[in-house]
Amino acid sequence: MFQGLLDFLQTTGFALITWKMVIMWGIAALLLWLAVAKGFEPRLLVPIAFGALIANLPTRGVITSELKPNGVYESATFKIEGQVIPHPGDSTTPGAHEGTTQTLKVEKVEGGLFDFISQGIKLELFPPLIFLGVGALTDFGPLIAMPRTLFLGAAAQFGLFITFMGATFLGFNSSEAASIGIIGGADGPTAIFTTNKLAPHLLGAVAVAAYSYMSLVPLIQPPIMRLLTTDKERRIRMKSLRKVSKLEKLIFACVVMAICILLVPDASALIAMLMLGNFFRECGVTERLVLASQNEIINVLTIFLGTSVGITMRADSFLAPATIKIIILGVIAFGFSTAAGVVVAKIMNILSPKNPVNPLIGSAGVSAVPMAARVSHVEGQKYDKGNYLMMHAMGPNVAGVIGTAVAAGYFISTLGK
Amino acid sequence: MTPLLTPGVAALMPLATVSQRMSFGELVSYQLNGLVVVFIALGAIWMVLTVTGSFFKRLSPAPVVKTALPVAVTTPIAPIAEAALDPALLAVIAVAVHVSLGSKARVQKIISLGAESDWAREGRRQIFTSHKVR
């Protein structure tokens, strides 16, 4: 009987626990505390943290990981066993196998739960589909009413490129540096999309950094905004936005998609789904599709995306010096993006003094919609209670989403294999 | 269909891929190119929006200029006498005031806002605020 118990204990997971796993449990607990108790982007950090916990338990039937010869763990792989069914008459004809299709009879598929769910990231399905929901939730009206705020969204991408250089100096190669730099865009789906294409082994660290800093926007941005603006500039009141018609919004969706895809085809998936979702929203005749995009689709995919990203946070790959560097570089990316947006707003005021822009809205060029816009509004209110910057700040805020997608397309087109 | 980018034109353009380890000069050049691409994309969108915006501004009707009309000064709406109000409505208002402001609050005057129903306005407000941006 005792031997039977010993035999059973050998089948349990206790013998497989390592000290690195225990550390990861602590990190997962910290992320859960930040998400649940402190409200740090809970919709993403809860599934990410839970996925990290799952990844660091000796599970069976959940995820498959194998160590490649280059020392990188590749996870979410599954096996298919099957037989090729020959077509009648193929074997006798010379050269018949060249360019001919073959039929595979699948007999067995082996893989864990997240080996299949994670294909949504590997096959780059989840981020563009989440962008469908983002487009359905976003009102581009303030941007259309004040098109020059597009340049504030473009300026905020400066942080991406500065961080790219910093990451290169710290020893990362170009693909890894691009994946780290994209954190500065403050756009989770774009960061995951880019990292999955260029440096999938950094996915866990980049996603955690991106979503953590997105929730820290109200803490990171205000000191930079105050440092770069004068009291008089913070009190600038902007002209009211004009009313934007439905036709303008529909034209906007089509034109933006065409321009961005023509310029950076590698960003097609993100931009096309963003604008499709927005077209659904603005046309007014696809109410059910809008509701589905804004609710069911984005919520279900958020669960799968978050847990799939968390599952990549194995102790072996996450507990590395590179993770600390990514976390530090992430905050640098945010800081530079914020500063660049504010500085370009000040430059716009020099060039167009008769129609000034409150520089505080420049910081909203990072894509954390609508948190960054709210931060600009709250900062402006501290100096002038009657100054409502929220809708003005939404212009650069949503422009930043487009700008980050374009920057991601540039990185992928130049660095992708 | 012949592509616009012929081999001759393509030869003039830099390679679409860059090395994984760049020198400092290559790094700076790569970043500047990236920023230029982003500004070109958003600049092109800005041009289109500026053109379409000016077109739509011309199409939209001119705002009505309000002029002061010579009208007699209207008498303010007199507060509705308590006797004219439904006693049940009075009770509901008193309870609402007590619950929200406490026992020290006292209803001094009740004034009707006019014929337009506020419920329609409240319904519109709820619908508009239900669409939350991410």
Coordinates of C-alpha atoms in Angstrom, one line a residue:
Chain A
M1 CA 0.0 0.0 0.0
F2 CA 2.8 2.4 0.9
Q3 CA 4.5 1.6 -2.4
G4 CA 1.2 2.4 -4.2
L5 CA 1.1 5.8 -2.5
L6 CA 4.7 6.5 -3.5
D7 CA 3.9 5.5 -7.1
F8 CA 1.0 7.8 -7.1
L9 CA 3.0 10.7 -5.7
Q10 CA 5.4 10.4 -8.6
T11 CA 2.6 11.1 -11.0
T12 CA 1.7 14.4 -9.2
G13 CA 3.1 17.7 -10.0
F14 CA 4.9 18.4 -6.7
A15 CA 8.1 16.8 -7.9
L16 CA 8.2 19.2 -10.9
I17 CA 8.0 22.5 -8.9
T18 CA 11.1 24.6 -9.2
W19 CA 12.2 27.7 -7.3
K20 CA 11.7 29.8 -10.4
M21 CA 8.1 28.8 -10.6
V22 CA 7.6 30.0 -7.0
I23 CA 9.0 33.4 -7.9
M24 CA 6.6 33.5 -10.9
W25 CA 3.7 32.8 -8.5
G26 CA 4.8 35.9 -6.6
I27 CA 4.9 37.9 -9.8
A28 CA 1.5 36.6 -10.9
A29 CA 0.1 37.5 -7.4
L30 CA 1.5 41.0 -7.7
L31 CA -0.1 41.5 -11.1
L32 CA -3.4 40.2 -9.7
W33 CA -3.2 42.6 -6.8
L34 CA -2.4 45.5 -9.1
A35 CA -5.3 44.6 -11.3
V36 CA -7.9 43.8 -8.7
A37 CA -7.0 46.0 -5.7
K38 CA -5.5 48.9 -7.6
G39 CA -7.6 48.8 -10.8
F40 CA -4.6 48.6 -13.2
E41 CA -6.2 47.7 -16.5
P42 CA -8.0 44.7 -14.9
R43 CA -9.6 43.5 -18.1
L44 CA -6.1 42.6 -19.4
L45 CA -4.0 42.1 -16.4
V46 CA -6.3 39.6 -14.7
P47 CA -6.2 37.1 -17.6
I48 CA -2.5 37.8 -18.2
A49 CA -1.6 37.2 -14.6
F50 CA -3.8 34.1 -14.4
G51 CA -2.2 32.8 -17.6
A52 CA 1.2 33.4 -16.0
L53 CA 0.1 31.4 -13.0
I54 CA -1.0 28.5 -15.2
A55 CA 2.2 28.6 -17.2
N56 CA 4.2 28.2 -14.0
L57 CA 2.3 25.2 -12.7
P58 CA 3.2 21.7 -13.8
T59 CA 0.1 21.3 -15.9
R60 CA -0.8 18.6 -18.4
G61 CA -3.1 19.1 -21.3
V62 CA -2.9 22.9 -21.1
I63 CA 0.1 24.0 -23.0
T64 CA 3.1 22.4 -24.7
S65 CA 6.5 24.0 -24.7
E66 CA 9.7 22.7 -26.3
L67 CA 13.2 24.1 -26.0
K68 CA 14.6 24.9 -29.5
P69 CA 18.3 24.5 -30.3
N70 CA 18.7 28.3 -30.1
G71 CA 17.8 28.2 -26.4
V72 CA 14.3 29.8 -27.0
Y73 CA 11.2 28.1 -25.7
E74 CA 8.5 27.6 -28.3
S75 CA 5.1 27.2 -26.9
A76 CA 1.6 26.5 -28.2
T77 CA 2.5 23.7 -30.7
F78 CA 0.3 20.8 -31.5
K79 CA 0.8 17.6 -33.4
I80 CA -1.3 16.3 -36.3
E81 CA -1.0 12.7 -37.4
G82 CA -2.4 11.7 -40.7
Q83 CA -2.0 9.8 -43.8
V84 CA -1.6 11.2 -47.3
I85 CA -4.2 9.7 -49.5
P86 CA -2.8 9.1 -53.0
H87 CA -4.9 10.2 -55.9
P88 CA -5.6 7.5 -58.5
G89 CA -3.1 7.5 -61.3
D90 CA -0.7 10.0 -59.7
S91 CA 2.2 7.6 -59.0
T92 CA 2.7 6.6 -62.7
T93 CA 2.9 10.1 -64.2
P94 CA 6.4 11.6 -64.2
G95 CA 6.5 14.9 -62.3
A96 CA 3.0 14.4 -61.1
H97 CA 3.8 15.5 -57.5
E98 CA 5.1 18.9 -58.5
G99 CA 2.4 21.5 -57.9
T100 CA -0.4 19.0 -57.3
T101 CA -2.5 19.0 -54.2
Q102 CA -2.6 16.1 -51.9
T103 CA -5.3 14.9 -49.5
L104 CA -4.3 14.4 -45.9
K105 CA -6.5 12.3 -43.8
V106 CA -6.1 13.5 -40.2
E107 CA -6.2 10.7 -37.7
K108 CA -5.1 12.3 -34.5
V109 CA -4.6 15.8 -33.2
E110 CA -2.6 16.2 -30.0
G111 CA -2.3 19.3 -28.0
G112 CA -3.4 21.1 -24.9
L113 CA -6.2 23.6 -24.4
F114 CA -4.0 26.7 -24.9
D115 CA -2.0 25.0 -27.7
F116 CA -5.1 25.6 -29.8
I117 CA -6.3 28.9 -28.2
S118 CA -2.9 30.5 -28.6
Q119 CA -3.0 29.9 -32.3
G120 CA -5.1 33.1 -32.3
I121 CA -2.0 35.0 -31.4
K122 CA 0.4 32.9 -33.5
L123 CA -1.8 33.2 -36.6
E124 CA -2.3 36.9 -35.8
L125 CA -6.1 36.7 -35.5
F126 CA -6.7 38.1 -32.0
P127 CA -5.1 41.6 -32.3
P128 CA -6.8 42.6 -35.5
L129 CA -10.2 41.3 -34.3
I130 CA -9.8 43.2 -31.1
F131 CA -9.1 46.3 -33.2
L132 CA -12.5 45.6 -34.8
G133 CA -14.0 46.2 -31.4
V134 CA -11.8 49.2 -30.8
G135 CA -13.0 50.8 -34.0
A136 CA -16.6 50.1 -33.1
L137 CA -16.0 51.8 -29.7
T138 CA -14.1 54.9 -31.1
D139 CA -15.6 58.2 -32.1
F140 CA -13.2 59.8 -34.6
G141 CA -15.4 63.0 -34.7
P142 CA -13.0 65.2 -32.7
L143 CA -10.1 64.2 -34.9
I144 CA -12.1 64.9 -38.1
A145 CA -13.2 68.3 -36.7
M146 CA -9.6 69.3 -35.9
P147 CA -7.4 67.4 -38.4
R148 CA -4.1 69.1 -37.3
T149 CA -4.2 67.0 -34.1
L150 CA -3.1 64.1 -36.4
F151 CA 0.4 65.6 -36.1
L152 CA 0.2 65.3 -32.3
G153 CA -0.6 61.6 -32.8
A154 CA 2.4 61.3 -35.2
A155 CA 4.7 63.1 -32.8
A156 CA 3.9 60.7 -30.0
Q157 CA 5.4 57.9 -32.0
F158 CA 8.8 59.6 -31.5
G159 CA 9.1 57.7 -28.2
L160 CA 8.9 54.4 -30.1
F161 CA 11.9 55.3 -32.2
I162 CA 14.0 56.7 -29.4
T163 CA 13.4 53.5 -27.4
F164 CA 14.4 51.5 -30.4
M165 CA 17.8 53.1 -30.2
G166 CA 18.0 52.6 -26.5
A167 CA 17.1 49.0 -26.8
T168 CA 19.8 48.5 -29.5
F169 CA 22.4 50.1 -27.2
L170 CA 21.4 47.6 -24.5
G171 CA 22.2 44.7 -26.7
F172 CA 18.8 43.8 -28.2
N173 CA 18.8 43.1 -32.0
S174 CA 16.6 45.2 -34.3
S175 CA 13.6 43.0 -34.2
E176 CA 13.6 42.8 -30.4
A177 CA 14.2 46.6 -30.2
A178 CA 11.2 47.3 -32.4
S179 CA 9.0 45.1 -30.2
I180 CA 10.2 46.9 -27.1
G181 CA 9.9 50.3 -28.8
I182 CA 6.2 49.7 -29.7
I183 CA 5.4 49.8 -26.0
G184 CA 5.7 53.5 -26.2
G185 CA 2.6 53.6 -28.5
A186 CA 0.6 52.5 -25.5
D187 CA -1.5 50.2 -27.7
G188 CA -1.8 46.6 -26.4
P189 CA -3.1 44.8 -29.5
T190 CA -0.5 46.5 -31.8
A191 CA 2.3 45.7 -29.3
I192 CA 1.2 42.0 -29.3
F193 CA 0.8 42.0 -33.1
T194 CA 4.3 43.4 -33.7
T195 CA 6.0 41.4 -31.0
N196 CA 4.5 38.1 -32.3
K197 CA 5.9 38.9 -35.8
L198 CA 9.3 40.2 -34.8
A199 CA 10.3 38.7 -31.4
P200 CA 7.7 36.2 -30.1
H201 CA 10.0 35.1 -27.3
L202 CA 9.5 38.6 -25.7
L203 CA 5.7 38.5 -25.9
G204 CA 5.1 38.0 -22.2
A205 CA 7.4 40.7 -21.0
V206 CA 6.3 43.2 -23.7
A207 CA 2.6 42.6 -23.0
V208 CA 3.0 43.0 -19.3
A209 CA 5.0 46.2 -19.7
A210 CA 2.6 47.6 -22.2
Y211 CA -0.6 47.0 -20.2
S212 CA 1.0 48.0 -16.9
Y213 CA 2.2 51.3 -18.3
M214 CA -1.1 52.0 -19.9
S215 CA -2.7 51.9 -16.5
L216 CA 0.1 54.1 -15.1
V217 CA -0.6 56.9 -17.7
P218 CA -2.2 59.1 -15.0
L219 CA 1.0 58.8 -12.9
I220 CA 3.7 59.0 -15.7
Q221 CA 2.3 61.8 -17.8
P222 CA 1.4 64.7 -15.6
P223 CA 4.9 65.5 -14.3
I224 CA 6.2 65.5 -17.9
M225 CA 3.4 67.7 -19.0
R226 CA 4.0 70.2 -16.2
L227 CA 7.7 70.2 -16.9
L228 CA 7.3 71.2 -20.5
T229 CA 4.5 73.7 -20.3
T230 CA 4.1 77.2 -18.8
D231 CA 1.2 78.2 -16.6
K232 CA -0.1 80.4 -19.4
E233 CA 0.0 77.6 -21.9
R234 CA -1.9 75.3 -19.7
R235 CA -4.7 77.8 -19.5
I236 CA -5.2 78.1 -23.3
R237 CA -8.8 77.7 -24.2
M238 CA -9.4 76.1 -27.6
K239 CA -12.2 76.9 -30.1
S240 CA -15.2 74.7 -29.9
L241 CA -15.2 71.7 -32.3
R242 CA -17.5 71.9 -35.3
K243 CA -20.2 69.2 -35.8
V244 CA -19.0 66.4 -38.0
S245 CA -21.5 64.7 -40.3
K246 CA -22.1 61.0 -40.7
L247 CA -20.9 61.1 -44.3
E248 CA -17.6 62.7 -43.2
K249 CA -17.0 59.9 -40.7
L250 CA -17.8 57.2 -43.3
I251 CA -15.4 58.8 -45.8
F252 CA -12.8 59.1 -43.1
A253 CA -12.9 55.3 -42.4
C254 CA -12.4 54.4 -46.1
V255 CA -9.8 57.1 -46.8
V256 CA -7.6 56.2 -43.8
M257 CA -7.7 52.6 -44.6
A258 CA -6.7 53.2 -48.2
I259 CA -3.8 55.6 -47.3
C260 CA -2.4 53.4 -44.5
I261 CA -2.6 50.2 -46.4
L262 CA -1.0 51.7 -49.5
L263 CA 1.8 53.1 -47.4
V264 CA 2.4 50.2 -45.0
P265 CA 0.7 47.1 -46.3
D266 CA 2.1 45.1 -43.3
A267 CA -0.3 47.1 -41.1
S268 CA -3.3 46.1 -43.2
A269 CA -4.9 43.7 -40.8
L270 CA -4.9 46.2 -37.9
I271 CA -6.0 49.2 -39.9
A272 CA -8.6 47.4 -42.0
M273 CA -10.3 45.9 -38.9
L274 CA -10.1 49.2 -37.0
M275 CA -11.8 51.0 -39.9
L276 CA -14.3 48.2 -40.5
G277 CA -15.4 48.4 -36.9
N278 CA -15.6 52.2 -37.1
F279 CA -17.6 52.0 -40.3
F280 CA -20.1 49.6 -38.6
R281 CA -20.5 52.2 -35.9
E282 CA -20.9 55.2 -38.1
C283 CA -23.1 53.9 -40.9
G284 CA -26.0 53.4 -38.4
V285 CA -27.6 50.4 -40.2
T286 CA -25.5 47.6 -38.6
E287 CA -26.6 48.1 -35.0
R288 CA -26.4 44.4 -34.1
L289 CA -22.9 44.1 -35.6
V290 CA -21.8 47.2 -33.7
L291 CA -23.2 45.7 -30.4
A292 CA -21.4 42.4 -31.1
S293 CA -18.1 44.2 -31.9
Q294 CA -18.3 46.4 -28.9
N295 CA -19.3 43.7 -26.5
E296 CA -19.2 40.0 -27.2
I297 CA -16.3 39.9 -29.7
I298 CA -14.0 42.2 -27.9
N299 CA -14.7 40.6 -24.5
V300 CA -14.3 37.0 -25.6
L301 CA -11.1 37.8 -27.5
T302 CA -9.7 39.8 -24.5
I303 CA -10.1 36.7 -22.4
F304 CA -8.3 34.5 -24.9
L305 CA -5.6 37.0 -25.8
G306 CA -4.8 37.9 -22.2
T307 CA -4.6 34.3 -21.0
S308 CA -2.6 33.3 -24.1
V309 CA -0.1 36.1 -23.5
G310 CA 0.2 35.1 -19.9
I311 CA 0.8 31.5 -20.8
T312 CA 4.0 32.6 -22.5
M313 CA 5.4 33.9 -19.2
R314 CA 7.3 30.8 -18.3
A315 CA 9.8 31.2 -15.6
D316 CA 12.7 30.2 -17.8
S317 CA 12.0 32.9 -20.3
F318 CA 10.5 35.6 -18.1
L319 CA 13.0 35.6 -15.3
A320 CA 15.8 37.0 -17.4
P321 CA 17.8 40.3 -17.4
A322 CA 16.0 41.1 -20.7
T323 CA 12.7 41.5 -18.8
I324 CA 14.1 44.1 -16.4
K325 CA 15.5 46.0 -19.4
I326 CA 12.1 45.8 -21.2
I327 CA 10.3 47.2 -18.1
I328 CA 12.8 50.1 -17.9
L329 CA 12.7 50.8 -21.6
G330 CA 8.9 50.7 -21.6
V331 CA 8.7 53.7 -19.2
I332 CA 11.3 55.6 -21.3
A333 CA 9.2 55.0 -24.4
F334 CA 6.1 56.4 -22.6
G335 CA 8.0 59.4 -21.3
F336 CA 9.4 60.3 -24.7
S337 CA 6.1 59.8 -26.5
T338 CA 4.4 62.1 -24.0
A339 CA 7.1 64.8 -24.2
A340 CA 7.2 64.7 -28.0
G341 CA 3.5 65.3 -28.2
V342 CA 3.6 68.3 -25.9
V343 CA 6.6 69.8 -27.7
V344 CA 5.0 69.5 -31.1
A345 CA 1.9 71.1 -29.8
K346 CA 4.0 74.1 -28.7
I347 CA 5.7 74.2 -32.1
M348 CA 2.2 74.3 -33.7
N349 CA 1.4 77.3 -31.5
I350 CA 4.5 79.1 -32.8
L351 CA 3.5 78.4 -36.4
S352 CA -0.2 79.2 -35.9
P353 CA -0.5 81.7 -33.0
K354 CA -4.0 82.9 -34.0
N355 CA -5.5 79.5 -33.4
P356 CA -3.5 78.0 -30.5
V357 CA -3.6 74.5 -29.3
N358 CA -3.4 73.8 -25.5
P359 CA -0.1 71.8 -25.3
L360 CA -1.6 69.6 -22.6
I361 CA -3.5 67.7 -25.3
G362 CA -0.2 66.8 -27.0
S363 CA 0.4 64.2 -24.4
A364 CA -2.8 62.5 -25.5
G365 CA -1.1 61.3 -28.6
V366 CA -0.2 58.0 -26.9
S367 CA -2.9 55.5 -27.8
A368 CA -4.2 54.8 -24.3
V369 CA -7.8 55.7 -25.3
P370 CA -9.5 57.5 -23.5
M371 CA -7.3 57.5 -20.4
A372 CA -4.6 59.8 -21.9
A373 CA -7.3 62.3 -23.1
R374 CA -8.8 62.3 -19.6
V375 CA -5.4 63.0 -18.1
S376 CA -5.0 66.1 -20.4
H377 CA -8.5 67.2 -19.4
V378 CA -7.9 66.8 -15.6
E379 CA -4.5 68.6 -15.8
G380 CA -6.1 71.5 -17.7
Q381 CA -8.9 71.7 -15.1
K382 CA -6.3 72.1 -12.3
Y383 CA -5.4 75.5 -13.8
D384 CA -8.7 76.6 -15.3
K385 CA -11.9 75.0 -14.0
G386 CA -13.8 76.2 -17.0
N387 CA -11.4 74.7 -19.6
Y388 CA -12.9 71.5 -21.0
L389 CA -10.1 69.7 -23.0
M390 CA -11.6 66.2 -23.1
M391 CA -13.0 66.3 -26.6
H392 CA -10.1 68.3 -28.0
A393 CA -7.7 65.7 -26.5
M394 CA -9.7 62.8 -28.0
G395 CA -8.4 64.0 -31.4
P396 CA -4.7 63.2 -30.8
N397 CA -5.6 60.3 -28.7
V398 CA -7.3 58.4 -31.5
A399 CA -4.8 59.7 -34.0
G400 CA -2.2 57.9 -31.9
V401 CA -3.9 54.6 -32.5
I402 CA -3.5 55.1 -36.3
G403 CA 0.1 56.4 -35.8
T404 CA 1.1 53.4 -33.7
A405 CA -0.4 51.0 -36.3
V406 CA 1.6 52.8 -39.1
A407 CA 4.8 52.6 -37.0
A408 CA 4.2 48.9 -36.4
G409 CA 3.7 48.4 -40.1
Y410 CA 7.0 50.2 -40.8
F411 CA 8.9 48.0 -38.3
I412 CA 7.3 44.8 -39.7
S413 CA 7.9 45.7 -43.3
T414 CA 11.5 46.5 -42.7
L415 CA 12.5 43.9 -40.1
G416 CA 10.1 41.1 -40.7
K417 CA 11.4 38.0 -42.5
Chain B
M1 CA -1.7 44.1 -64.9
T2 CA 1.7 45.9 -64.9
P3 CA 2.7 47.0 -61.5
L4 CA 3.6 50.7 -61.1
L5 CA 6.9 49.7 -59.5
T6 CA 9.1 48.5 -62.4
P7 CA 12.4 46.9 -61.7
G8 CA 14.2 50.1 -62.8
V9 CA 12.3 52.1 -60.2
A10 CA 12.7 49.5 -57.5
A11 CA 16.5 49.5 -58.0
L12 CA 16.6 53.1 -56.9
M13 CA 14.8 52.4 -53.7
P14 CA 16.6 51.1 -50.6
L15 CA 16.2 47.4 -49.7
A16 CA 13.0 46.6 -47.8
T17 CA 14.9 44.7 -45.1
V18 CA 17.6 46.0 -42.7
S19 CA 20.2 44.2 -40.7
Q20 CA 19.6 43.0 -37.2
R21 CA 22.7 44.9 -35.9
M22 CA 23.0 48.4 -37.2
S23 CA 25.7 51.0 -36.9
F24 CA 24.9 54.3 -35.1
G25 CA 24.5 56.1 -38.5
E26 CA 22.2 53.3 -39.8
L27 CA 20.2 53.5 -36.6
V28 CA 19.6 57.2 -36.8
S29 CA 18.7 57.0 -40.5
Y30 CA 16.3 54.1 -39.7
Q31 CA 14.5 56.1 -37.0
L32 CA 14.3 59.2 -39.1
N33 CA 12.8 57.1 -42.0
G34 CA 10.3 55.6 -39.6
L35 CA 9.2 59.0 -38.3
V36 CA 9.0 60.4 -41.8
V37 CA 6.7 57.4 -42.8
V38 CA 4.4 58.0 -39.9
F39 CA 4.2 61.8 -40.6
I40 CA 3.6 61.1 -44.3
A41 CA 0.8 58.7 -43.5
L42 CA -0.9 61.1 -41.0
G43 CA 0.0 64.1 -43.1
A44 CA -1.8 62.6 -46.1
I45 CA -4.9 61.9 -43.9
W46 CA -4.7 65.5 -42.6
M47 CA -4.7 66.8 -46.2
V48 CA -7.7 64.7 -47.1
L49 CA -9.6 65.7 -43.9
T50 CA -8.8 69.4 -44.5
V51 CA -10.1 69.3 -48.0
T52 CA -13.3 67.3 -47.2
G53 CA -13.7 69.4 -44.0
S54 CA -13.8 72.7 -45.9
F55 CA -16.1 71.1 -48.5
F56 CA -18.6 70.0 -45.8
K57 CA -18.3 73.3 -43.9
R58 CA -19.5 75.1 -47.1
L59 CA -22.4 72.6 -47.4
S60 CA -23.6 73.0 -43.9
P61 CA -26.2 75.8 -43.4
A62 CA -25.0 79.1 -41.9
P63 CA -25.7 79.3 -38.2
V64 CA -28.9 81.3 -37.3
V65 CA -28.0 84.7 -35.9
K66 CA -30.1 85.5 -32.9
T67 CA -31.4 89.1 -32.9
A68 CA -33.1 90.7 -30.0
L69 CA -36.7 91.0 -30.9
P70 CA -38.8 93.7 -29.3
V71 CA -41.1 91.7 -27.1
A72 CA -42.8 92.6 -23.9
V73 CA -41.2 91.5 -20.8
T74 CA -42.9 88.3 -19.8
T75 CA -44.0 87.8 -16.3
P76 CA -42.1 85.1 -14.5
I77 CA -43.9 81.8 -14.1
A78 CA -45.6 81.9 -10.8
P79 CA -44.9 79.1 -8.5
I80 CA -47.6 76.5 -8.6
A81 CA -49.8 76.7 -5.6
E82 CA -49.5 73.7 -3.4
A83 CA -53.2 73.1 -3.7
A84 CA -52.9 72.6 -7.5
L85 CA -50.4 69.8 -7.3
D86 CA -51.4 66.2 -6.8
P87 CA -50.8 65.4 -3.1
A88 CA -49.2 62.1 -4.1
L89 CA -46.6 64.0 -6.2
L90 CA -46.0 66.4 -3.3
A91 CA -45.4 63.4 -1.0
V92 CA -42.9 61.8 -3.5
I93 CA -41.0 65.1 -3.8
A94 CA -40.8 65.5 0.0
V95 CA -39.6 61.9 0.4
A96 CA -36.9 62.3 -2.3
V97 CA -35.7 65.6 -0.7
H98 CA -35.6 63.9 2.8
V99 CA -33.7 60.9 1.5
S100 CA -31.1 62.8 -0.4
L101 CA -30.6 65.9 1.8
G102 CA -31.6 64.7 5.2
S103 CA -34.2 65.7 7.8
K104 CA -33.0 69.3 8.0
A105 CA -34.0 70.1 4.4
R106 CA -37.3 71.8 3.8
V107 CA -39.2 72.2 0.5
Q108 CA -39.9 75.9 0.1
K109 CA -41.2 76.2 -3.5
I110 CA -42.2 74.0 -6.4
I111 CA -42.0 75.5 -9.9
S112 CA -43.2 73.8 -13.1
L113 CA -40.6 73.8 -15.9
G114 CA -43.2 74.0 -18.6
A115 CA -45.0 71.8 -21.0
E116 CA -42.0 69.8 -22.4
S117 CA -41.5 66.5 -20.8
D118 CA -38.2 66.1 -19.0
W119 CA -38.5 62.3 -19.4
A120 CA -37.7 62.5 -23.0
R121 CA -34.7 64.6 -22.3
E122 CA -33.5 62.2 -19.6
G123 CA -34.0 59.2 -21.9
R124 CA -31.9 60.8 -24.6
R125 CA -29.2 61.5 -22.0
Q126 CA -29.1 57.9 -20.9
I127 CA -28.8 56.6 -24.4
F128 CA -26.0 59.0 -25.3
T129 CA -24.0 58.3 -22.2
S130 CA -24.4 54.5 -22.6
H131 CA -21.9 54.5 -25.5
K132 CA -18.6 54.5 -23.6
V133 CA -15.3 54.9 -25.4
R134 CA -12.6 52.4 -24.5

